[in-house]
């Protein structure tokens, strides 16, 4: 058995019988701390390249509020791990919020910021760095706004968050993304693992591009899947009022090694 197969087998054994996305299972891994296979030790280069090169799609870190005043955009990273991508977003000028369902994970994020914050230099001196906030809470919880002080986010980044959730939570994931994303905001997804056989289970669960396309077009709706575990694309269902539209989709020139050759980047808007 290869190292990757061993890791996946250990993950599946840990989550055996779990279909609710119980955060306590993830918290137990963080508390023990000796098996964190999702930790890559640095931000995803694919996100860095989007923030650097795709201003035509996502704009800059600044926006104008309803009163005409300039302000920093607010970015959310659910399931932020040790917070690398949150620190990266702040270096690009966003007020960045990392969300974790484990108190230990949040402590690790703060430690990472204290130890390695200097490794995230300001990208644009004219706008400066944004703030960093690490939040202990539930992505699906109604108290998220009170915990973050933010009702809507201008940018949301998903990498290894959707794939960590049992497939039965995908309708709720899509609905929550739609509700949390500001009217002019951007949802950035690095789609991983996109080439995995859905029948092998998870986490991480297989999330080919069709999963994002179908669920974000129908937030909150239960969708049909084939016997092979792929979401049905042949039903041509009408989108609903909460739908997000994919405005760009490409395979990144750079990403984490584990996703090379299979990762996709997608950008979504209302």
Coordinates of N, CA and C in Angstrom, one line a residue, residues 38-51 74-100 109 112-113 116 119-120 123 130-134 155-161 188-190 254-256 263:
X38 N -3.5 17.0 5.9 CA -3.9 18.1 5.1 C -3.0 19.3 5.2
X39 N -2.1 19.3 6.2 CA -1.2 20.4 6.5 C 0.0 20.4 5.5
X40 N 0.0 21.4 4.6 CA 1.0 21.4 3.6 C 2.2 22.4 4.0
X41 N 2.0 23.1 5.1 CA 3.1 23.9 5.6 C 3.3 25.2 5.0
X42 N 2.4 25.6 4.0 CA 2.5 26.9 3.3 C 1.2 27.1 2.6
X43 N 1.0 28.4 2.2 CA -0.2 28.7 1.4 C -0.3 27.9 0.1
X44 N -1.4 27.8 -0.5 CA -1.5 27.2 -1.8 C -1.0 28.2 -2.9
X45 N 0.0 27.8 -3.7 CA 0.5 28.7 -4.7 C -0.6 29.1 -5.7
X46 N -1.6 28.2 -5.9 CA -2.7 28.5 -6.8 C -3.5 29.7 -6.3
X47 N -3.7 29.9 -5.0 CA -4.4 31.0 -4.5 C -3.5 32.3 -4.7
X48 N -2.2 32.2 -4.4 CA -1.3 33.3 -4.6 C -1.4 33.8 -6.0
X49 N -1.4 32.9 -7.0 CA -1.4 33.3 -8.4 C -2.7 34.0 -8.7
X50 N -3.9 33.5 -8.2 CA -5.1 34.2 -8.4 C -5.1 35.6 -7.9
X51 N -4.6 35.8 -6.6 CA -4.6 37.1 -6.0 C -3.6 38.1 -6.7
X74 N -13.3 41.9 2.9 CA -13.3 40.9 4.0 C -13.3 39.6 3.3
X75 N -12.3 38.7 3.7 CA -12.2 37.4 3.1 C -12.4 36.3 4.2
X76 N -13.0 35.2 3.8 CA -13.3 34.1 4.8 C -12.6 32.9 4.2
X77 N -11.9 32.1 5.1 CA -11.4 30.8 4.8 C -12.0 29.8 5.7
X78 N -13.0 29.1 5.4 CA -13.6 28.1 6.3 C -12.7 26.8 6.2
X79 N -12.5 26.2 7.4 CA -11.6 25.1 7.5 C -10.2 25.5 7.2
X80 N -9.7 26.5 7.8 CA -8.5 27.2 7.4 C -7.2 26.4 7.8
X81 N -7.4 25.3 8.6 CA -6.2 24.6 9.0 C -5.3 25.4 9.9
X82 N -4.0 25.5 9.6 CA -3.1 26.2 10.4 C -3.0 27.7 10.0
X83 N -3.8 28.1 9.0 CA -4.0 29.5 8.7 C -3.1 30.1 7.7
X84 N -2.4 29.3 6.9 CA -1.4 29.8 6.0 C -2.1 30.7 4.9
X85 N -3.3 30.2 4.4 CA -4.0 31.0 3.4 C -4.6 32.3 3.9
X86 N -4.9 32.3 5.2 CA -5.4 33.5 5.8 C -4.3 34.5 5.9
X87 N -3.2 34.1 6.3 CA -2.0 35.0 6.4 C -1.7 35.6 5.0
X88 N -1.8 34.7 4.0 CA -1.5 35.2 2.6 C -2.5 36.2 2.2
X89 N -3.8 36.0 2.5 CA -4.8 37.0 2.1 C -4.6 38.3 2.8
X90 N -4.2 38.3 4.0 CA -3.9 39.5 4.7 C -2.7 40.3 4.1
X91 N -1.7 39.5 3.7 CA -0.5 40.2 3.1 C -0.9 40.9 1.8
X92 N -2.0 40.4 1.1 CA -2.5 41.0 -0.1 C -3.5 42.2 0.2
X93 N -3.7 42.5 1.5 CA -4.5 43.6 1.9 C -5.9 43.3 2.3
X94 N -6.3 42.1 2.3 CA -7.7 41.7 2.8 C -7.7 41.6 4.3
X95 N -8.8 42.0 4.9 CA -9.1 41.7 6.3 C -9.6 40.2 6.3
X96 N -8.7 39.3 6.8 CA -8.9 37.9 6.5 C -9.3 37.2 7.8
X97 N -10.3 36.3 7.6 CA -10.9 35.6 8.7 C -10.7 34.1 8.5
X98 N -10.1 33.4 9.4 CA -9.9 31.9 9.3 C -10.8 31.3 10.3
X99 N -11.6 30.3 9.8 CA -12.6 29.6 10.6 C -12.2 28.2 10.8
X100 N -12.3 27.7 12.1 CA -12.0 26.3 12.4 C -13.0 25.9 13.5
X109 N -3.2 28.2 14.7 CA -3.2 29.3 13.8 C -2.5 30.5 14.4
X112 N 1.2 30.0 14.5 CA 1.8 30.1 13.2 C 1.9 31.6 12.8
X113 N 0.9 32.4 13.1 CA 1.0 33.8 12.9 C 2.2 34.4 13.6
X116 N 5.6 32.8 12.1 CA 5.9 33.0 10.7 C 5.3 34.2 10.0
X119 N 7.0 36.0 7.3 CA 7.2 35.4 6.0 C 6.2 35.7 5.0
X120 N 5.3 36.6 5.4 CA 4.2 37.1 4.6 C 4.3 38.6 4.4
X123 N 2.2 42.9 0.1 CA 2.3 42.8 -1.4 C 2.2 44.2 -2.1
X130 N -3.9 43.7 5.5 CA -5.1 43.6 6.2 C -5.0 43.0 7.6
X131 N -6.1 42.9 8.3 CA -6.0 42.3 9.6 C -6.2 40.8 9.5
X132 N -5.8 40.1 10.6 CA -6.0 38.6 10.6 C -6.8 38.3 11.9
X133 N -7.8 37.5 11.6 CA -8.7 37.0 12.8 C -8.9 35.5 12.6
X134 N -8.6 34.7 13.7 CA -8.9 33.3 13.7 C -10.1 33.0 14.6
X155 N -14.8 38.0 -0.3 CA -14.1 36.9 -0.9 C -14.2 35.7 0.0
X156 N -14.5 34.5 -0.5 CA -14.5 33.3 0.2 C -13.6 32.3 -0.5
X157 N -12.8 31.6 0.2 CA -11.8 30.7 -0.4 C -12.0 29.3 0.2
X158 N -12.3 28.3 -0.7 CA -12.5 26.9 -0.3 C -11.4 26.1 -1.0
X159 N -10.6 25.5 -0.1 CA -9.6 24.4 -0.5 C -9.6 23.4 0.6
X160 N -10.0 22.2 0.2 CA -10.1 21.0 1.1 C -11.1 21.2 2.2
X161 N -12.1 22.1 2.0 CA -13.2 22.2 2.9 C -14.4 21.4 2.4
X188 N -13.7 31.7 -4.5 CA -12.6 31.0 -5.2 C -12.5 29.6 -4.6
X189 N -12.6 28.6 -5.5 CA -12.5 27.2 -5.1 C -11.3 26.6 -5.8
X190 N -10.4 26.0 -5.0 CA -9.4 25.1 -5.6 C -9.9 23.7 -5.4
X254 N 0.5 26.4 -10.9 CA 1.1 26.0 -9.6 C 0.0 25.7 -8.6
X255 N 0.3 24.6 -7.8 CA -0.6 24.2 -6.7 C 0.2 23.4 -5.8
X256 N -0.4 22.9 -4.7 CA 0.3 21.9 -3.9 C 0.7 20.7 -4.6
X263 N -5.8 19.4 -9.9 CA -6.5 20.5 -9.4 C -7.1 21.4 -10.4

